[in-house]
JSON list of C-alpha atoms in Angstrom, two decimals:
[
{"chain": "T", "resi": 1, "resn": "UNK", "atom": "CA", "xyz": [101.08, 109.55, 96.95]},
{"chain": "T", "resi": 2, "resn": "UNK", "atom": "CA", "xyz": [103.70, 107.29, 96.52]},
{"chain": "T", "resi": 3, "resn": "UNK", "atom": "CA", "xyz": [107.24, 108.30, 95.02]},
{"chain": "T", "resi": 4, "resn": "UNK", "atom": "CA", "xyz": [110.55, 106.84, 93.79]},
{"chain": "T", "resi": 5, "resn": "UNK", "atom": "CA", "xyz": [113.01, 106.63, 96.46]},
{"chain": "T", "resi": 6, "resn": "UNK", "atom": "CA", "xyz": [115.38, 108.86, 95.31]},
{"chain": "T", "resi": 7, "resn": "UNK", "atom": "CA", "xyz": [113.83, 111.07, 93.65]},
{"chain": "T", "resi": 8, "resn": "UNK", "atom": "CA", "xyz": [111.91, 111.59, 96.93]},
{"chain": "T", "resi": 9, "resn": "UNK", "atom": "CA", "xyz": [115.75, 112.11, 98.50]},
{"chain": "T", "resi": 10, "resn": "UNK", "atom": "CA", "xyz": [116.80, 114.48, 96.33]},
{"chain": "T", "resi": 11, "resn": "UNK", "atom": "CA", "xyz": [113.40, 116.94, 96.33]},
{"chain": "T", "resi": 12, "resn": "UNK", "atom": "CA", "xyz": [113.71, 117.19, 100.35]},
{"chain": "T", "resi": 13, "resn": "UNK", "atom": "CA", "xyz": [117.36, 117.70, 99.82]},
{"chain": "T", "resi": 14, "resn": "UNK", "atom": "CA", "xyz": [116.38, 120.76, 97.04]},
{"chain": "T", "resi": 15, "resn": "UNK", "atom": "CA", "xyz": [113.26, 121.80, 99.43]},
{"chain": "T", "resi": 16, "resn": "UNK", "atom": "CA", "xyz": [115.52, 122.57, 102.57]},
{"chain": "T", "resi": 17, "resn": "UNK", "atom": "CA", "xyz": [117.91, 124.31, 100.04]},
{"chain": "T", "resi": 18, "resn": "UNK", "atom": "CA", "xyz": [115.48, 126.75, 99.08]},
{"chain": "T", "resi": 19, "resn": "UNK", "atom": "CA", "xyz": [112.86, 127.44, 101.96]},
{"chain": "T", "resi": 20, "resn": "UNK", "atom": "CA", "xyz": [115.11, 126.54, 105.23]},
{"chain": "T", "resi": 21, "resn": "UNK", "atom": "CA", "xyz": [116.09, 129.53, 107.10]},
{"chain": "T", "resi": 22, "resn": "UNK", "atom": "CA", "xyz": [118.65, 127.29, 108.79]},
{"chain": "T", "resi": 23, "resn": "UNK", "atom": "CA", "xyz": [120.21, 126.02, 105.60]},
{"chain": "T", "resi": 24, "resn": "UNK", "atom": "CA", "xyz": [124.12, 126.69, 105.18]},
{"chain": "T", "resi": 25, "resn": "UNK", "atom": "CA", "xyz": [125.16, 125.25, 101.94]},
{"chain": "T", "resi": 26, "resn": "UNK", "atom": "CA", "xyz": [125.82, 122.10, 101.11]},
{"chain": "T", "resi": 27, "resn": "UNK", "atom": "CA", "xyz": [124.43, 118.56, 100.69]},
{"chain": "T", "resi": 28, "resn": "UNK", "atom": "CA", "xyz": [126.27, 115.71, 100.19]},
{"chain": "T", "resi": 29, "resn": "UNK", "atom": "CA", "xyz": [124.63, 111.94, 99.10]},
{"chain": "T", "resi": 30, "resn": "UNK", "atom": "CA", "xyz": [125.09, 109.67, 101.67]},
{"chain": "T", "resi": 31, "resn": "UNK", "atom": "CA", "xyz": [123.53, 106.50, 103.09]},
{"chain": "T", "resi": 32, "resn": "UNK", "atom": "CA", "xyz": [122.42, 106.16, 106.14]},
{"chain": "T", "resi": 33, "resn": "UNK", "atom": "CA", "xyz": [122.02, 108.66, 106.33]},
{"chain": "T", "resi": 34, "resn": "UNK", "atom": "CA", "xyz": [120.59, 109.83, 102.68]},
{"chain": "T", "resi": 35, "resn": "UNK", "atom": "CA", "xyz": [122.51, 113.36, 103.11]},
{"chain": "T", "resi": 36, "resn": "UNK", "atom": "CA", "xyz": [125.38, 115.30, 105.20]},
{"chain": "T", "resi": 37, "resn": "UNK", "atom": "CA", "xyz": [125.57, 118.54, 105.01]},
{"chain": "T", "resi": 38, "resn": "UNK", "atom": "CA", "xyz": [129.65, 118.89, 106.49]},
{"chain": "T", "resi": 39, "resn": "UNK", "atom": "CA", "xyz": [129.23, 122.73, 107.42]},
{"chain": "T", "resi": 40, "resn": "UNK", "atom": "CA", "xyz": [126.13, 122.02, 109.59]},
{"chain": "T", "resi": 41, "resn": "UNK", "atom": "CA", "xyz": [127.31, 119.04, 111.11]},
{"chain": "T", "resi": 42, "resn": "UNK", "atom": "CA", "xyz": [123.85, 117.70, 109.78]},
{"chain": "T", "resi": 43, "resn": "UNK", "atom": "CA", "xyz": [122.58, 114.21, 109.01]},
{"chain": "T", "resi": 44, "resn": "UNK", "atom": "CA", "xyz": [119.22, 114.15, 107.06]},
{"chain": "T", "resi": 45, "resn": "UNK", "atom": "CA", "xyz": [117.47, 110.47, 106.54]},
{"chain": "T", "resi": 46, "resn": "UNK", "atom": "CA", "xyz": [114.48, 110.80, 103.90]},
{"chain": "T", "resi": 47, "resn": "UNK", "atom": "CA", "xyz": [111.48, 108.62, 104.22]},
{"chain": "T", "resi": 48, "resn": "UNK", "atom": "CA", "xyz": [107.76, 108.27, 103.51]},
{"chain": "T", "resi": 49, "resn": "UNK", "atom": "CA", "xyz": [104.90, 107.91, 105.59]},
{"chain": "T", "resi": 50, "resn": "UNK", "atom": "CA", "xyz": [103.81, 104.32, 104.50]},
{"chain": "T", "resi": 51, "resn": "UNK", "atom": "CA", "xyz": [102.80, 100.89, 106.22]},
{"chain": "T", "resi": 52, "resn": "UNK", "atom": "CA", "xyz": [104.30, 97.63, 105.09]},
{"chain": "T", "resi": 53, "resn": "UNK", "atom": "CA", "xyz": [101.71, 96.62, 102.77]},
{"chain": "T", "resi": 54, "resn": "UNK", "atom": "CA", "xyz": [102.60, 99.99, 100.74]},
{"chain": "T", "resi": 55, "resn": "UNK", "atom": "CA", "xyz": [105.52, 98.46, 99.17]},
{"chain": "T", "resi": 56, "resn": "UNK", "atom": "CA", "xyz": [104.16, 96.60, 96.48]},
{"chain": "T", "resi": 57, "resn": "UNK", "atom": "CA", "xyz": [103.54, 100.25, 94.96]},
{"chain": "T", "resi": 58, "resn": "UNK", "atom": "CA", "xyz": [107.10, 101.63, 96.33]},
{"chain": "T", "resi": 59, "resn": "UNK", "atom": "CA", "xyz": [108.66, 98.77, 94.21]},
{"chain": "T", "resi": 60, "resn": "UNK", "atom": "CA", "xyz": [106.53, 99.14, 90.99]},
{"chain": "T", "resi": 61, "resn": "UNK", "atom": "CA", "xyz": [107.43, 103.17, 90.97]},
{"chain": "T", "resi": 62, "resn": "UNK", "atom": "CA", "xyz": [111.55, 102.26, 91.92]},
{"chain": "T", "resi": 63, "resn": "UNK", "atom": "CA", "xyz": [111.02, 99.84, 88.47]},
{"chain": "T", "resi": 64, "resn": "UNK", "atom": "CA", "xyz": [109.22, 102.16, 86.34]},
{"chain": "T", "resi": 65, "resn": "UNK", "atom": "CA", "xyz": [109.54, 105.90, 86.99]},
{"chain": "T", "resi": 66, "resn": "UNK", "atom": "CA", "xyz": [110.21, 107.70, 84.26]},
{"chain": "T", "resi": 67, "resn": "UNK", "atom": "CA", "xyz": [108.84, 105.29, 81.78]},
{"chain": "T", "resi": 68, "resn": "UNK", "atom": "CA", "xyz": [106.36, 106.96, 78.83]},
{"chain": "T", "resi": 69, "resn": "UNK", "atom": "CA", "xyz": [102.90, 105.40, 79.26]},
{"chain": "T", "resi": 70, "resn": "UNK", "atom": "CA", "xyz": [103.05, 103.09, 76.61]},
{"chain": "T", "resi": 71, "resn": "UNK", "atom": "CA", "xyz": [106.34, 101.55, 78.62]},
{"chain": "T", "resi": 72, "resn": "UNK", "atom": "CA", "xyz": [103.77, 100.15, 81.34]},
{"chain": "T", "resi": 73, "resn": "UNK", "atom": "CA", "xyz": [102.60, 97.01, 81.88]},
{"chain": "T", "resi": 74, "resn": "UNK", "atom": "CA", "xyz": [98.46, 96.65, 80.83]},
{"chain": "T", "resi": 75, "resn": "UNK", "atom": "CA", "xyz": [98.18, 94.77, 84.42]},
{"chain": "T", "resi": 76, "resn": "UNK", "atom": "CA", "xyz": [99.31, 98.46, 86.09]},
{"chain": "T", "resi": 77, "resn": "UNK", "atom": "CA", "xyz": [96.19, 99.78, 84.32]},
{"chain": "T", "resi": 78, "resn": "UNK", "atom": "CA", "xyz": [93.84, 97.49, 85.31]},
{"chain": "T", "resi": 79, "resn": "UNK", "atom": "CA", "xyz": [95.76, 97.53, 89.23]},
{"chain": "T", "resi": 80, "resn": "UNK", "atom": "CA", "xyz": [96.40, 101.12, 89.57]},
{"chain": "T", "resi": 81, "resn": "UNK", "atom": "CA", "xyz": [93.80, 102.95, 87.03]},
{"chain": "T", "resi": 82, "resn": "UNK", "atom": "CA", "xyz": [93.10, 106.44, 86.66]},
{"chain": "T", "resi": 83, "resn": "UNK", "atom": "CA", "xyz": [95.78, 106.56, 90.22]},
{"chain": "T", "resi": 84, "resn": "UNK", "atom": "CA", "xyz": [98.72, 106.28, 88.25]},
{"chain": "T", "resi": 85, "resn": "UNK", "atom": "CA", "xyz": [100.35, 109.88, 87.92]},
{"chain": "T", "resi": 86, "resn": "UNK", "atom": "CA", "xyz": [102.62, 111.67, 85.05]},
{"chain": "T", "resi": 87, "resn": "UNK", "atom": "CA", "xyz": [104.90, 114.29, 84.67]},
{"chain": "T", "resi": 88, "resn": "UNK", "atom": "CA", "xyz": [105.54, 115.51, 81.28]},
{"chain": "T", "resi": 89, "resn": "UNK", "atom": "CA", "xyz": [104.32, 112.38, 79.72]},
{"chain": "T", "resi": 90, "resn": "UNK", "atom": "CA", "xyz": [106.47, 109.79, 82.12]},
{"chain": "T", "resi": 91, "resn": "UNK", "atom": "CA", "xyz": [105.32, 108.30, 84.70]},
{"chain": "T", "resi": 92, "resn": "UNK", "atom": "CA", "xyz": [105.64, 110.05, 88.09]},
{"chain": "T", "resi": 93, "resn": "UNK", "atom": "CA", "xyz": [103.80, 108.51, 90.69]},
{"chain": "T", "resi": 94, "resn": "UNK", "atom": "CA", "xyz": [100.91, 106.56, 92.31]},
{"chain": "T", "resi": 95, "resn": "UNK", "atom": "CA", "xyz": [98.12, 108.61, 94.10]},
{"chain": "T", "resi": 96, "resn": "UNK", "atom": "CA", "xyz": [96.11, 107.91, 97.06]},
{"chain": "T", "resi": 97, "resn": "UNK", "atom": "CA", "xyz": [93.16, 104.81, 96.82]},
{"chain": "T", "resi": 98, "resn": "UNK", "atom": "CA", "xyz": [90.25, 107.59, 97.82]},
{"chain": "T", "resi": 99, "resn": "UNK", "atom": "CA", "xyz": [88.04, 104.64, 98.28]},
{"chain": "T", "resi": 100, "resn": "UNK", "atom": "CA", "xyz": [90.37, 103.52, 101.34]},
{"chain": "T", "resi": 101, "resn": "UNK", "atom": "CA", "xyz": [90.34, 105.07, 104.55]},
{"chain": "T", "resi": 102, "resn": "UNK", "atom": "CA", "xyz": [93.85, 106.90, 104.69]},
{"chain": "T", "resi": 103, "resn": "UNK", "atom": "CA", "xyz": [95.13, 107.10, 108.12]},
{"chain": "T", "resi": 104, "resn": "UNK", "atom": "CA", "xyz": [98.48, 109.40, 107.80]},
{"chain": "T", "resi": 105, "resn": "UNK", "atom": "CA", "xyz": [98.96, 109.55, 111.47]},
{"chain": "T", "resi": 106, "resn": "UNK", "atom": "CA", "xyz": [99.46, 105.55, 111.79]},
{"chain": "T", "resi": 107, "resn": "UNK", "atom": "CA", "xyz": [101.54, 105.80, 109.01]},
{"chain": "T", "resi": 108, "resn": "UNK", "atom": "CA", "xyz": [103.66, 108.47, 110.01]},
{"chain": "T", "resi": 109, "resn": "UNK", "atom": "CA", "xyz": [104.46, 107.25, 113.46]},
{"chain": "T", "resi": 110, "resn": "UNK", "atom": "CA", "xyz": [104.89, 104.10, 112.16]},
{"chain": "T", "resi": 111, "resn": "UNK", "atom": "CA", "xyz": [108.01, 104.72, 110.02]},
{"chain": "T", "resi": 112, "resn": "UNK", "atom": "CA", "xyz": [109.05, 107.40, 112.39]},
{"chain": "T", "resi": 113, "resn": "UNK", "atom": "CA", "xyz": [109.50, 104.24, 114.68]},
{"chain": "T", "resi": 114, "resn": "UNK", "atom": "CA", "xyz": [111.42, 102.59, 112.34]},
{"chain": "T", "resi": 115, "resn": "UNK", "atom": "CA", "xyz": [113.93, 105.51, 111.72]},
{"chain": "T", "resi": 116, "resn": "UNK", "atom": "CA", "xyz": [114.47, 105.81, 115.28]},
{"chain": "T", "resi": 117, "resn": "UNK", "atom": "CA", "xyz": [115.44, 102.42, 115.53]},
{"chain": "T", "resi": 118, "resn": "UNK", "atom": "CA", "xyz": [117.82, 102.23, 112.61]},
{"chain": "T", "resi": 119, "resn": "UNK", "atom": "CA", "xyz": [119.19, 106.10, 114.17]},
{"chain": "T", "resi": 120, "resn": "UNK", "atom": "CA", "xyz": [120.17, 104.02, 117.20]},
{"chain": "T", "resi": 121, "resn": "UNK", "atom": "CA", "xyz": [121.85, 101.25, 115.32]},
{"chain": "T", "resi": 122, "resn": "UNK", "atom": "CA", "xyz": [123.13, 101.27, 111.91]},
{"chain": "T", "resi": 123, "resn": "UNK", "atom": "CA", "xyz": [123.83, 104.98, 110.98]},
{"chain": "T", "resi": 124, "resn": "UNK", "atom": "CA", "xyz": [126.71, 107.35, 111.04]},
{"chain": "T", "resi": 125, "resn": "UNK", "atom": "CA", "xyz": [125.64, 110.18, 113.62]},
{"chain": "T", "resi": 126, "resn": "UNK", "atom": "CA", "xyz": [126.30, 113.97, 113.15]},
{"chain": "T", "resi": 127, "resn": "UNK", "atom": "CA", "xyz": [126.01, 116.88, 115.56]},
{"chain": "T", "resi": 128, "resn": "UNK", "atom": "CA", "xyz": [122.75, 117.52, 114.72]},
{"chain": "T", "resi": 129, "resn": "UNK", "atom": "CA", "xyz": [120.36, 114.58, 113.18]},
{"chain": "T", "resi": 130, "resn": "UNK", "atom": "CA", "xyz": [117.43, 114.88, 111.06]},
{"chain": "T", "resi": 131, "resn": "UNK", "atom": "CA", "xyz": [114.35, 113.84, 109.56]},
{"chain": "T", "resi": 132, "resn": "UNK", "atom": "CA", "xyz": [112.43, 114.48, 106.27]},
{"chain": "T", "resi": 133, "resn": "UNK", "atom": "CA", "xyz": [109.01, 112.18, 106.17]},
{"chain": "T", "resi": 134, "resn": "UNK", "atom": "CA", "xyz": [107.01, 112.82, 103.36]},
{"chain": "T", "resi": 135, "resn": "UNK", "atom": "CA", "xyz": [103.08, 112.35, 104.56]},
{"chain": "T", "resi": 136, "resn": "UNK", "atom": "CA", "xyz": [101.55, 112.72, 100.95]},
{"chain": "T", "resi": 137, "resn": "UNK", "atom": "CA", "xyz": [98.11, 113.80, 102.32]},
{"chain": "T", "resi": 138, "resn": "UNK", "atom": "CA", "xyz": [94.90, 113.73, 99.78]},
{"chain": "T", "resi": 139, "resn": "UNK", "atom": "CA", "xyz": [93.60, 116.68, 102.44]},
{"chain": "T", "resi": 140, "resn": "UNK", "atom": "CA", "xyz": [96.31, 118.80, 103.76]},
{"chain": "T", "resi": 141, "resn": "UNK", "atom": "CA", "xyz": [93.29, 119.67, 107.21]},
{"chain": "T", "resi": 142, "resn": "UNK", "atom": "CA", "xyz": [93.69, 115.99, 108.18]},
{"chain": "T", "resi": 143, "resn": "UNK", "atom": "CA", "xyz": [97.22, 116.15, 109.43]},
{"chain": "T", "resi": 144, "resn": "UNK", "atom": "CA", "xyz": [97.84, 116.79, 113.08]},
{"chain": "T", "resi": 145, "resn": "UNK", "atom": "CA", "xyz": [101.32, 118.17, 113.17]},
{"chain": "T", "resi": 146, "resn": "UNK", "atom": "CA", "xyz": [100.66, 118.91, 116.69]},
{"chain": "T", "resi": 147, "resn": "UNK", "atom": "CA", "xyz": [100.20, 115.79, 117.99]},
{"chain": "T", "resi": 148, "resn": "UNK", "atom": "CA", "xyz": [102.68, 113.94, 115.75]},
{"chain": "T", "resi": 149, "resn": "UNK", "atom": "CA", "xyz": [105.46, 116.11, 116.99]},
{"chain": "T", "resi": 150, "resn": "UNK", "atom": "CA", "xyz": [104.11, 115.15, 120.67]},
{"chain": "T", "resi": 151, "resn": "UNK", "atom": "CA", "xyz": [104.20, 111.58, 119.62]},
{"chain": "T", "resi": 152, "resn": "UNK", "atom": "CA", "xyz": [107.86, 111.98, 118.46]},
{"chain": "T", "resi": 153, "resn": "UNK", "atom": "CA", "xyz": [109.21, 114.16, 121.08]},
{"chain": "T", "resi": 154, "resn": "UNK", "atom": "CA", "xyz": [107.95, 111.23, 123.80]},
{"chain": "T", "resi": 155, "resn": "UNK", "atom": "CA", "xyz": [108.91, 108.42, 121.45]},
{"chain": "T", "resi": 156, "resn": "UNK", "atom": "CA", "xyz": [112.61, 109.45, 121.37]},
{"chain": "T", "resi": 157, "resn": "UNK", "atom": "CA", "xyz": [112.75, 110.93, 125.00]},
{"chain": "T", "resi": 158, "resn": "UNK", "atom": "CA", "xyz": [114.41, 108.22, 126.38]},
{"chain": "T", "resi": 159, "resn": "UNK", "atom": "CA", "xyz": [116.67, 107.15, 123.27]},
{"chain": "T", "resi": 160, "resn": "UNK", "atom": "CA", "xyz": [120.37, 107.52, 123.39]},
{"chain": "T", "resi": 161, "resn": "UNK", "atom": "CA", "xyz": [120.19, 109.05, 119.67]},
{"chain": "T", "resi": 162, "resn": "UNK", "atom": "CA", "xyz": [117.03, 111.36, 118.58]},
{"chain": "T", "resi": 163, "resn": "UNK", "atom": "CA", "xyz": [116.31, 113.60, 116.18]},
{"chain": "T", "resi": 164, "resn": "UNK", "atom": "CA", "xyz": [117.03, 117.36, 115.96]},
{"chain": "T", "resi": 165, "resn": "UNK", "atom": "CA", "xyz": [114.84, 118.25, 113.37]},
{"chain": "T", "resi": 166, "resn": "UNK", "atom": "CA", "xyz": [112.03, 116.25, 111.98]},
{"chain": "T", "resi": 167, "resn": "UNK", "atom": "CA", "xyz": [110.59, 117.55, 108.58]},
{"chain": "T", "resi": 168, "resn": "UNK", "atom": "CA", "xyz": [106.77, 116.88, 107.66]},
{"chain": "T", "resi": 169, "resn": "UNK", "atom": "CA", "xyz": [106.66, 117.50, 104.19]},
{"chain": "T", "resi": 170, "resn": "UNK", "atom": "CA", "xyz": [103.01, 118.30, 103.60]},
{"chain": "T", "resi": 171, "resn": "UNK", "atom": "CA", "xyz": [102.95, 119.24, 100.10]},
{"chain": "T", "resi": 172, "resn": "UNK", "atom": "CA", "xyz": [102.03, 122.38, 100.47]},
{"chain": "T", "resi": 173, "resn": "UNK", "atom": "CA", "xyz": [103.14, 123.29, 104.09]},
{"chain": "T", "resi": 174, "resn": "UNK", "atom": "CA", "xyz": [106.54, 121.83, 105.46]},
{"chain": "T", "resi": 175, "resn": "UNK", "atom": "CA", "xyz": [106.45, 121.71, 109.45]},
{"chain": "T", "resi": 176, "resn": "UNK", "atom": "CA", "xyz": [109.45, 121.76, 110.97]},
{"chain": "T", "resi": 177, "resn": "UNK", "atom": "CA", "xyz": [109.76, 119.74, 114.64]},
{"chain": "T", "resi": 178, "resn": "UNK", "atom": "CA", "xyz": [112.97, 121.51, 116.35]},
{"chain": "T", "resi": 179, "resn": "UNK", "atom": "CA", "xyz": [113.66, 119.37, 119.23]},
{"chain": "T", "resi": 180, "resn": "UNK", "atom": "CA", "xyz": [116.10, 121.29, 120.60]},
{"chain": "T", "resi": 181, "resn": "UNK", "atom": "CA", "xyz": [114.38, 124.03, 121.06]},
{"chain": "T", "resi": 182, "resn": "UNK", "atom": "CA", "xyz": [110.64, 121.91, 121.36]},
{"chain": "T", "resi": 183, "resn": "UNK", "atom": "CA", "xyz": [109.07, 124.03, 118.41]},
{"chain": "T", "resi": 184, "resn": "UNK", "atom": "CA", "xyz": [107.05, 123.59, 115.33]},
{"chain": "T", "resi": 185, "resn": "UNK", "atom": "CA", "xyz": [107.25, 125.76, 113.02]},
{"chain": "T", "resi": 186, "resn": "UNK", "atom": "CA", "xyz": [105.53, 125.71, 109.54]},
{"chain": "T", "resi": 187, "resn": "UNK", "atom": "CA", "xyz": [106.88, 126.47, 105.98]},
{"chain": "T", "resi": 188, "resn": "UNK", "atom": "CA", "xyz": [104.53, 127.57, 103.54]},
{"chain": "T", "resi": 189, "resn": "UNK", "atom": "CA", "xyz": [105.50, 126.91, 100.47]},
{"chain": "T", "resi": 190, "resn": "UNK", "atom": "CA", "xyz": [105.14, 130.58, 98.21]},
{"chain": "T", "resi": 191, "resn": "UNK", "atom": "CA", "xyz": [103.03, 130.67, 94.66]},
{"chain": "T", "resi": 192, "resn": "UNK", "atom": "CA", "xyz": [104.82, 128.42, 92.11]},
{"chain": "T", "resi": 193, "resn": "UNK", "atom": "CA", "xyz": [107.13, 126.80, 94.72]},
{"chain": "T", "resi": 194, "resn": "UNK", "atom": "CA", "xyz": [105.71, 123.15, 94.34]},
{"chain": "T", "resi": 195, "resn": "UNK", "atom": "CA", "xyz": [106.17, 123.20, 90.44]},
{"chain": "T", "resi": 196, "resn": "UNK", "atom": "CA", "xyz": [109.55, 124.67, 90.50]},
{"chain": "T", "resi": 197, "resn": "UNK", "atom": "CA", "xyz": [111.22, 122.31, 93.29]},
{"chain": "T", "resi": 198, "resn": "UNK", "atom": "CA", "xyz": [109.35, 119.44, 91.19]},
{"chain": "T", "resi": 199, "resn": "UNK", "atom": "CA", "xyz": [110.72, 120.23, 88.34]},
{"chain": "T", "resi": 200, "resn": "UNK", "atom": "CA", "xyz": [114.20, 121.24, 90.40]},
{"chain": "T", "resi": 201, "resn": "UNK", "atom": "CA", "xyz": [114.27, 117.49, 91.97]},
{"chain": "T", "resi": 202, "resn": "UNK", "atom": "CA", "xyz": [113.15, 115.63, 88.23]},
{"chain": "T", "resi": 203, "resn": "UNK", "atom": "CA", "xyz": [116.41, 117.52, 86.66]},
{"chain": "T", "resi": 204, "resn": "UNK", "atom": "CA", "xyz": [118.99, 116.66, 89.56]},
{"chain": "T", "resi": 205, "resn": "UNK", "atom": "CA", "xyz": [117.59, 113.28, 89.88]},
{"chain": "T", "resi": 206, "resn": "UNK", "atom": "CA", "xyz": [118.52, 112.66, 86.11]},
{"chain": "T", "resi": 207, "resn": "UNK", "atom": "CA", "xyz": [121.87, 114.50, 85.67]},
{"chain": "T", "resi": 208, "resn": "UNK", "atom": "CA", "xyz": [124.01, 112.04, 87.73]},
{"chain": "T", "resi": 209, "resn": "UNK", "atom": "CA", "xyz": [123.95, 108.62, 89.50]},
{"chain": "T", "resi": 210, "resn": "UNK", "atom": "CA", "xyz": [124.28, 110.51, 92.66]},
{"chain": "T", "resi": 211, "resn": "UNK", "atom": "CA", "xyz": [126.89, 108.08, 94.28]},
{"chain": "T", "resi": 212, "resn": "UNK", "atom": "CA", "xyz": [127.92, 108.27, 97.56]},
{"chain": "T", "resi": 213, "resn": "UNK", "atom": "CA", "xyz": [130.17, 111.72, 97.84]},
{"chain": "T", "resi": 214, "resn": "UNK", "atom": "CA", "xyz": [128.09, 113.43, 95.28]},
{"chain": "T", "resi": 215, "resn": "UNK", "atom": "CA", "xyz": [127.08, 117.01, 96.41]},
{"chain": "T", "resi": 216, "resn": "UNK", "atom": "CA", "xyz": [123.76, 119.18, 95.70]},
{"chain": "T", "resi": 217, "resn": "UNK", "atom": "CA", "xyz": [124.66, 121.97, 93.84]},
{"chain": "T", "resi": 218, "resn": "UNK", "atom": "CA", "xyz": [122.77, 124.11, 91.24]},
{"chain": "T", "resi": 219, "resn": "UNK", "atom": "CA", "xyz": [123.30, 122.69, 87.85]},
{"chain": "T", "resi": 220, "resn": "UNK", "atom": "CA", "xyz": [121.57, 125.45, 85.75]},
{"chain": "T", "resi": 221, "resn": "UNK", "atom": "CA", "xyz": [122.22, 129.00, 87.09]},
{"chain": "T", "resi": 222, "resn": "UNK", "atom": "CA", "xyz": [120.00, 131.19, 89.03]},
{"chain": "T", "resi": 223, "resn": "UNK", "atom": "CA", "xyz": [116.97, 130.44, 89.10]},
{"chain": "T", "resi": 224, "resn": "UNK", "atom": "CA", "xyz": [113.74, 130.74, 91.48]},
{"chain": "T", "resi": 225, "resn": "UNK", "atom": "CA", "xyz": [110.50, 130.85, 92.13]}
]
């Protein structure tokens, strides 16, 4: 499933918040990093698992989340069908083509690849660098994270910069690659969680234009799930 950019930022950003056991408030929007979290010395770059040819359907959602159903083009409907995805009546996302053979480990180490490289160029490095690749499986059994965080760990072994966490957002499990201390560790996400940090990311990502400097911060009083 394909998502709006930052939309996608913002619900890893929220995620980490809540289910983290590392977490020390707080998040601020950055680029290049996406996210700094000042008290953690902690950089956190947000990406999804897709191959080039996936961003005809990245640049579609950046033009038209949000938009009522009516608000589409008739040409999505014909393209997309029954795969386009809403959220309270807007549109939300694009799901998986079931009749294509989905290969989420390509995918993943593909753009982990391509965040390494742009970690050991463009990018302001923190202490500790991270991160957050949503995989969007259709079948949560036909991820690996073993041997994806082998792949990463000997990917980046021999980069100046790596990362220090690697998220693998799952949908309903979050695995989190600690190369520091070469574990993997999985978060499962409790009852309700997914609808809650869904809705959580859907409110944040329309209350501001999230500039550069803009921190996370709860914007409607306690609540949980």
């Amino acid at each position: 499933m394909a998502y709006e950019k930052l939309l996608n930022e913002i619900y890893a950003a929220v995620s980490l918040k809540y289910l983290w056991k590392e977490y020390e408030p707080y998040f601020v929007k950055s680029e290049s990093p996406d996210w700094i979290n000042p008290n953690m010395d902690f950089g956190l770059e947000v990406s999804q698992a897709l191959l080039p040819d996936d961003g005809q359907e990245e640049s579609f959602i950046e033009k038209y989340l949000g938009c009522r159903k009516e608000e589409l083009p008739p040409l999505a409907f014909d393209k997309y069908g029954e795969r386009l995805n809403f959220y309270n009546g807007r549109f939300w996302a694009i799901l998986p083509d079931n009749t294509v053979q989905q290969d989420y480990l390509s995918k993943a180490k593909y753009r982990f690849d391509r965040k390494l490289e742009k970690l050991n160029a463009n990018y302001i490095h923190k202490h500790y660098n991270g991160l957050y690749l949503f995989l969007h499986p259709t079948d949560e059994n036909d991820i690996d994270a073993g041997a994806l965080f082998e792949y990463m760990r000997y990917t980046q072994e021999k980069k100046k910069m790596r990362f220090d966490r690697v998220f693998l957002n799952c949908v309903k499990t979050i695995y989190v690659c600690n190369y520091e201390n070469n574990t993997i560790e999985p978060i499962v996400l409790p009852p309700n969680a997914e609808n809650f940090l869904n809705t959580e990311a859907e409110y944040l990502r329309n209350c501001c234009d999230w500039k550069d400097g803009t921190a996370l911060e709860m914007k409607r009083g306690d609540e949980s799930f």
